[in-house]
Coordinates of C-alpha atoms in Angstrom, one line a residue:
X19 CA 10.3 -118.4 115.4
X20 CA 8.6 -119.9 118.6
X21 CA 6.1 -122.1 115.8
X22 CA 9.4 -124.2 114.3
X23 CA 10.9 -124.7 117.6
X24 CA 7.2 -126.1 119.0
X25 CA 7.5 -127.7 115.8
X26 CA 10.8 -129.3 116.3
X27 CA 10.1 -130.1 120.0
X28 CA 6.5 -130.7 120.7
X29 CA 7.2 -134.8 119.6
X30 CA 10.0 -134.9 122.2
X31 CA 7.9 -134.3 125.1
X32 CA 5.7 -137.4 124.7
X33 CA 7.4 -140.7 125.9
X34 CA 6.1 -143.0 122.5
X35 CA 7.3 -140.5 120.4
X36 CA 10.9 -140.6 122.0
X37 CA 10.7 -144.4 121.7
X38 CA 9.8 -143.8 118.1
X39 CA 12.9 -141.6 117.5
X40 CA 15.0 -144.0 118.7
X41 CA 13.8 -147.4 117.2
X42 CA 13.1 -145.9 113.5
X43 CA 17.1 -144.3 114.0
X44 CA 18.3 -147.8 115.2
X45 CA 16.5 -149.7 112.4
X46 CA 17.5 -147.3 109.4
X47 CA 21.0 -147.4 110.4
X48 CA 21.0 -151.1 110.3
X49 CA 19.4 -151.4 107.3
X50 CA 20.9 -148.7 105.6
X51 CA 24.3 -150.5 106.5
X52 CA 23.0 -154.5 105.6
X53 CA 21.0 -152.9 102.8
X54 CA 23.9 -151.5 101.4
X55 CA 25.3 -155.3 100.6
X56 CA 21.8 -156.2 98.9
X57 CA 22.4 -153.7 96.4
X58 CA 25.8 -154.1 95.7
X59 CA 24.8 -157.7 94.9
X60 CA 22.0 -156.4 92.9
X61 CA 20.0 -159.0 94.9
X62 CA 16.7 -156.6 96.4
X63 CA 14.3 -159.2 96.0
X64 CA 15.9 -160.9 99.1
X65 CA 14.4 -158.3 101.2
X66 CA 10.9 -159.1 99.6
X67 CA 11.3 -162.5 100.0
X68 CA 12.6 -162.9 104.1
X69 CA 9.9 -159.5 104.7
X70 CA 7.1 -162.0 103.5
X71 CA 8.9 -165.5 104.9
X72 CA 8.6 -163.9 107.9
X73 CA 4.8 -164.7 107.4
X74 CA 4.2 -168.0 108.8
X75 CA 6.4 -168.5 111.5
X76 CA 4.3 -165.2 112.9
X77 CA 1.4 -166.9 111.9
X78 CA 2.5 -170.5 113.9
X79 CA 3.4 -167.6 116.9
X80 CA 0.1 -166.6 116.8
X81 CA -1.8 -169.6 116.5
X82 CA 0.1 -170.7 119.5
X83 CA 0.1 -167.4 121.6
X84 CA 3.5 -167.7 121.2
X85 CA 6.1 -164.2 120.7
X86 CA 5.5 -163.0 117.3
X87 CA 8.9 -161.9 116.6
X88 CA 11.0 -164.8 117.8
X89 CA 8.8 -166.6 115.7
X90 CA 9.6 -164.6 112.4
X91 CA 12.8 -164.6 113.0
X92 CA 13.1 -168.8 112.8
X93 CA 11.0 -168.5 109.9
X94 CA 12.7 -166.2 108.1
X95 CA 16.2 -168.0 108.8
X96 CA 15.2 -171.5 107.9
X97 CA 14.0 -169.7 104.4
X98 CA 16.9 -167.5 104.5
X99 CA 18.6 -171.3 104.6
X100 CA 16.8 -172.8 102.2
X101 CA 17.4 -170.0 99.7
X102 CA 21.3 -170.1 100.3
X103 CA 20.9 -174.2 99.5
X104 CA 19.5 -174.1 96.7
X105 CA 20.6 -171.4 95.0
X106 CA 23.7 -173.5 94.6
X107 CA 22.7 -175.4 91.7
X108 CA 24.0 -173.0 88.9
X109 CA 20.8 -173.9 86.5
X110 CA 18.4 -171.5 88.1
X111 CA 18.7 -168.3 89.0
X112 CA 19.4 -166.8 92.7
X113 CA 16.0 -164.5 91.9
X114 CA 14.2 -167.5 90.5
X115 CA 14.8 -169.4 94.0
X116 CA 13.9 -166.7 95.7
X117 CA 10.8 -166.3 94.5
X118 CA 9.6 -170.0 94.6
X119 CA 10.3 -170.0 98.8
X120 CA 8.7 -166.3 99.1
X121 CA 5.5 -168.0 97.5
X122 CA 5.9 -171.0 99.6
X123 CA 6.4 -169.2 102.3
X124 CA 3.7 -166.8 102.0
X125 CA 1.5 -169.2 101.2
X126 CA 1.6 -171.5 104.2
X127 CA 1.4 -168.5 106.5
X128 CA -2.1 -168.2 104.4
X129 CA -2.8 -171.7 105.1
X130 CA -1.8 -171.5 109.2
X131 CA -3.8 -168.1 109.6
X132 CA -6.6 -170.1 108.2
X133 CA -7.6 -171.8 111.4
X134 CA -7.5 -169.2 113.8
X135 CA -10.5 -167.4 113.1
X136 CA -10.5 -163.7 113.9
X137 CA -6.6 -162.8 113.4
X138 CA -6.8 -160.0 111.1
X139 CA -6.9 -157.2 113.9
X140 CA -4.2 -158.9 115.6
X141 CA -1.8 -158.9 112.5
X142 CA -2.4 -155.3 111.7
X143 CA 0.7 -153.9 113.3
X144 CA 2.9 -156.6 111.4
X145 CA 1.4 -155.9 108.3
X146 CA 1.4 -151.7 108.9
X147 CA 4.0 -151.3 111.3
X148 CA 3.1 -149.7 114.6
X149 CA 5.9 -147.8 115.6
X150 CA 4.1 -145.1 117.9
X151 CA 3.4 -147.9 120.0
X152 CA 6.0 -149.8 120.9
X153 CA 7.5 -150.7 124.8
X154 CA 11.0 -149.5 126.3
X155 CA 11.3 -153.4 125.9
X156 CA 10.9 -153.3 122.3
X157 CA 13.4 -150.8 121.9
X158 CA 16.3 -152.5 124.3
X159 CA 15.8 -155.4 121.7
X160 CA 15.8 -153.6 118.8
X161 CA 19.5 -152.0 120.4
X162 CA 21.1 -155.5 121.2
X163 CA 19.7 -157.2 117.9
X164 CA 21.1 -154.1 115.9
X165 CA 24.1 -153.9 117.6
X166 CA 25.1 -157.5 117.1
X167 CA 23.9 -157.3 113.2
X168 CA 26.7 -154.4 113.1
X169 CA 29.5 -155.8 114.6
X170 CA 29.3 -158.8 112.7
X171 CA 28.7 -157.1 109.6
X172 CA 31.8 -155.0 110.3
X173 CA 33.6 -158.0 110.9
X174 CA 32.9 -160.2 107.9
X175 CA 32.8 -156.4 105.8
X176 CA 35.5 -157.2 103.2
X177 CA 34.4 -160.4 102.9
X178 CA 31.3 -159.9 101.9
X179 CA 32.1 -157.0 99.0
X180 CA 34.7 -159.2 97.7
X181 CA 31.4 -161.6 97.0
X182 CA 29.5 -159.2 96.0
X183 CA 31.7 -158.0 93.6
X184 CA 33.0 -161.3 91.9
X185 CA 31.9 -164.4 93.4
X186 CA 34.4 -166.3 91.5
X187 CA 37.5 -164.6 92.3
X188 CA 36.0 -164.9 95.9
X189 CA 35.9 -168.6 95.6
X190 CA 39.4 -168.8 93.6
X191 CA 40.7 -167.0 96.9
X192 CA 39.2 -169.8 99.2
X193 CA 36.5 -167.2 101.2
X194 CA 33.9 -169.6 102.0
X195 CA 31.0 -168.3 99.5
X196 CA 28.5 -170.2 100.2
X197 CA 28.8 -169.6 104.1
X198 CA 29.1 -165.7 103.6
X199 CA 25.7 -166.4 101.6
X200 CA 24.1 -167.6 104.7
X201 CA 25.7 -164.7 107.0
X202 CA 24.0 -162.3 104.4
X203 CA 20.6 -163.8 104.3
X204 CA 20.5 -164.2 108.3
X205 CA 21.9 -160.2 108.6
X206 CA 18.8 -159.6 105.8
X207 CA 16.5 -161.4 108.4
X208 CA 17.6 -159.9 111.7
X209 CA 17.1 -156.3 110.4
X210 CA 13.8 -157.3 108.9
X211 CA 12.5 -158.8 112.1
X212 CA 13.5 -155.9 113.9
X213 CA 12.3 -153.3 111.8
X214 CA 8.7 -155.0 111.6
X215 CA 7.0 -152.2 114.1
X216 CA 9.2 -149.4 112.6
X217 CA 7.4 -149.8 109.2
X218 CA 5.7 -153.2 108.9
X219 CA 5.8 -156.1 106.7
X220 CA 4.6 -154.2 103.7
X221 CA 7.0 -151.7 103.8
X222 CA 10.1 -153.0 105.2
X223 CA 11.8 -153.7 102.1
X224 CA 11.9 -149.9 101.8
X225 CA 13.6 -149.6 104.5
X226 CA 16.3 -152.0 102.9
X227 CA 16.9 -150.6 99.7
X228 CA 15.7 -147.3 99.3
X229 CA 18.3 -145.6 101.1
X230 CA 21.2 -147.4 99.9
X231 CA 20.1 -146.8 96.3
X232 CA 20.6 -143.8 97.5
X233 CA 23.9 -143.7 98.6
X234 CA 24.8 -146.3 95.3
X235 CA 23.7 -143.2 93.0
X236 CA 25.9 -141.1 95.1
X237 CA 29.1 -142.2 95.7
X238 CA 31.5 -145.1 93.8
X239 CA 33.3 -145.4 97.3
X240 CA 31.8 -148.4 99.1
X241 CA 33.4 -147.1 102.7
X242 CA 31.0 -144.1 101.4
X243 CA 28.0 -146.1 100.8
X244 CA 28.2 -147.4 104.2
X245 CA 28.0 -144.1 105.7
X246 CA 25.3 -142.3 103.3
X247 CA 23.5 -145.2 103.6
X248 CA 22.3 -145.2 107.0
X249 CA 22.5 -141.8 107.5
X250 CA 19.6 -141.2 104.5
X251 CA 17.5 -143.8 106.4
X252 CA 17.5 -142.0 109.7
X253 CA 17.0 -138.8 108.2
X254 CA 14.0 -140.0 106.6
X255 CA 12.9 -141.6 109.5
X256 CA 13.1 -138.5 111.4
X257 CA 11.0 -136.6 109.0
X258 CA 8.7 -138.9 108.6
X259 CA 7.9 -139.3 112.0
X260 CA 7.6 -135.4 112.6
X261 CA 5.3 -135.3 109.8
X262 CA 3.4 -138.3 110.8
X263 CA 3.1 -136.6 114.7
X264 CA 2.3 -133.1 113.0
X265 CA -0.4 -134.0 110.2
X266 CA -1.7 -137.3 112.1
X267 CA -0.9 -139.5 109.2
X268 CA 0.6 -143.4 109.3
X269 CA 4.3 -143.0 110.6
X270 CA 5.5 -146.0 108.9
X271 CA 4.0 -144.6 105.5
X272 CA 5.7 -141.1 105.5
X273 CA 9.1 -142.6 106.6
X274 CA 9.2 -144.5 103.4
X275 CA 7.1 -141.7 101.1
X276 CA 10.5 -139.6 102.5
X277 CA 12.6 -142.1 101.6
X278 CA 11.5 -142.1 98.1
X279 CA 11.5 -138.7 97.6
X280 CA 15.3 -138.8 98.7
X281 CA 15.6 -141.2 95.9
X282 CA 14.2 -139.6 93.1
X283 CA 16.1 -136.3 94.2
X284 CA 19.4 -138.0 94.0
X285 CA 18.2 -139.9 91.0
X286 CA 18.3 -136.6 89.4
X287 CA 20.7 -134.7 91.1
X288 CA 23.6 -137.0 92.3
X289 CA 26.6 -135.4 90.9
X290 CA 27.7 -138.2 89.0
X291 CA 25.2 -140.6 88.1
X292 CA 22.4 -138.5 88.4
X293 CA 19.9 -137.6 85.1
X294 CA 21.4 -134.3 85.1
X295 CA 25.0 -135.0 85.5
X296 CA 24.5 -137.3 82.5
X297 CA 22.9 -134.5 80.0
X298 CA 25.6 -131.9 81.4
X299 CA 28.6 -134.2 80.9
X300 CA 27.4 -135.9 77.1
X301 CA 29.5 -133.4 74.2
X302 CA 27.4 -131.7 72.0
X303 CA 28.0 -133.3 68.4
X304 CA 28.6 -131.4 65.6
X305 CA 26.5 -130.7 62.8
X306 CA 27.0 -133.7 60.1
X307 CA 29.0 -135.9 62.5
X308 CA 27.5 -139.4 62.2
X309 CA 25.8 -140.8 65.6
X310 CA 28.2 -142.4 68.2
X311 CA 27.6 -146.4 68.2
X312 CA 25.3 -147.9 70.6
X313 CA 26.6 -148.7 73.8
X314 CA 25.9 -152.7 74.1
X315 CA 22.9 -153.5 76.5
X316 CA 24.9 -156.0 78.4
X317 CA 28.4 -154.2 79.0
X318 CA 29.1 -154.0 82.6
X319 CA 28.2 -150.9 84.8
X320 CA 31.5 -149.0 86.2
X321 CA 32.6 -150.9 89.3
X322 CA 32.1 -149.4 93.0
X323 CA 36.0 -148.6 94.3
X324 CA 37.4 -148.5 97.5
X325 CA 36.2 -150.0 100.6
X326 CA 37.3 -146.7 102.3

């Protein structure tokens, strides 16, 4: 008994570990709740994309000896921006876009890095996340930025799953789509930015997605989603972190390696839309009964209900 409560409560008594807690909790909620609105849209790549556009304003930041987030986070909006601008023109794709500023981007922050000598050592914690080292100022900034991301994503809530749902009936309504495009792409970047040290660059996107794919596979109910969401993401983060202090492995690492493991539980046993729910609920056909007709490839998935 006294070896799972040392388990459960050695972590607590070490200051980094409590800072930990608190910014990989902070970061999952706000991802799982922004997250959440990327998949809905069926628009992951997003993450991806800002997680790597990130990239050279971090890299100018450097160069300069300037602060590394603030100068993510101007990169990643300006390409957030960009994205929103030209995915406009209804001849290319919203992905396609995407993927031409995420190589752009990318690809300068290659280019900048280039001319400081000796960065790579300096980057790591970008790239891998350093979470078990982070200040009781990175955490009061990681609480304001979160907070803010939530109360306006609360604010503009309906608004945004009207979009997501039909863009067109949004429009016909007279919601300003292409603005609400922006708002998204700038919530995408803030939580990205801010949950850099929780898990890195690499692994962010993770963070975004994993958990809310979660909750999509769980619930039709998008007031639902909202709240499975989040709560999946810190549970993983929790565990993760516990295993990472326990078995001295990468934090950032395990908190996603939980996360997936989440997903591919609930990928085969969510009630509904889970593999097995879908064996359990096909009828068995009868002997000589011809085959039931192919379900088309491109007819539509059933809708999420309910924003409650």
């Amino acid at each position: 008994m006294s070896t799972v409560a040392d388990f459960l409560t050695d972590p607590w008594q070490h200051v980094f570990m409590q800072r930990a807690f608190a910014v990989a909790v902070m970061c999952s909620i706000v991802s799982g709740v922004v997250g959440s609105h990327v998949v809905l849209r069926g628009m992951a790549f997003i993450g991806d994309a800002v997680s790597h556009s990130v990239f050279p304003g971090v890299a100018i930041a450097f160069v300069l000896e300037f602060n590394l987030v603030v100068g993510g986070a101007v990169a990643g909006l300006l390409t957030a921006l960009a994205v929103a601008v030209f995915s406009q023109n209804r001849r290319l794709r919203e992905d396609s876009v995407i993927g031409v500023f995420f190589a752009a981007a990318f690809g300068l922050g290659i280019v900048i890095l280039s001319t400081a000598p000796g960065y790579g050592g300096s980057l790591e914690s970008f790239l891998f996340g350093q979470i078990l080292g982070i200040s009781d100022g990175d955490v009061r900034t990681v609480a304001v930025a979160g907070a803010a991301v939530l109360l306006v994503a609360a604010a503009v809530h309906k608004e945004l799953v009207t979009v997501s749902l039909d863009r067109e009936t949004a429009r016909a309504a007279g919601l300003p789509v292409f603005g609400l495009d922006i708002l998204l792409y700038a919530l995408v970047t803030i939580t990205v930015v801010i949950s850099l040290q929780a898990v890195g660059n690499i692994l962010v996107l993770a963070l975004l997605i994993t958990p809310a794919a979660c909750a999509r596979l769980l619930t039709d109910r998008i007031g639902a989603m909202m709240v499975l969401a989040p709560a999946i993401g810190a549970g993983s983060a929790v565990v993760g972190l516990y295993l990472s202090y326990h078995r001295n492995l990468a934090a950032g690492g395990l908190i996603v390696l939980v996360a997936t493991g989440v997903f591919v539980l609930c990928w085969v046993f969510a009630p509904r839309h889970g593999l097995l729910a879908g064996r359990r609920g096909r009828p068995r056909r009868p002997e000589g009964d011809p085959p039931p007709p192919a379900e088309h490839p491109d007819a539509p998935a059933p809708a999420v209900t309910g924003a409650g």
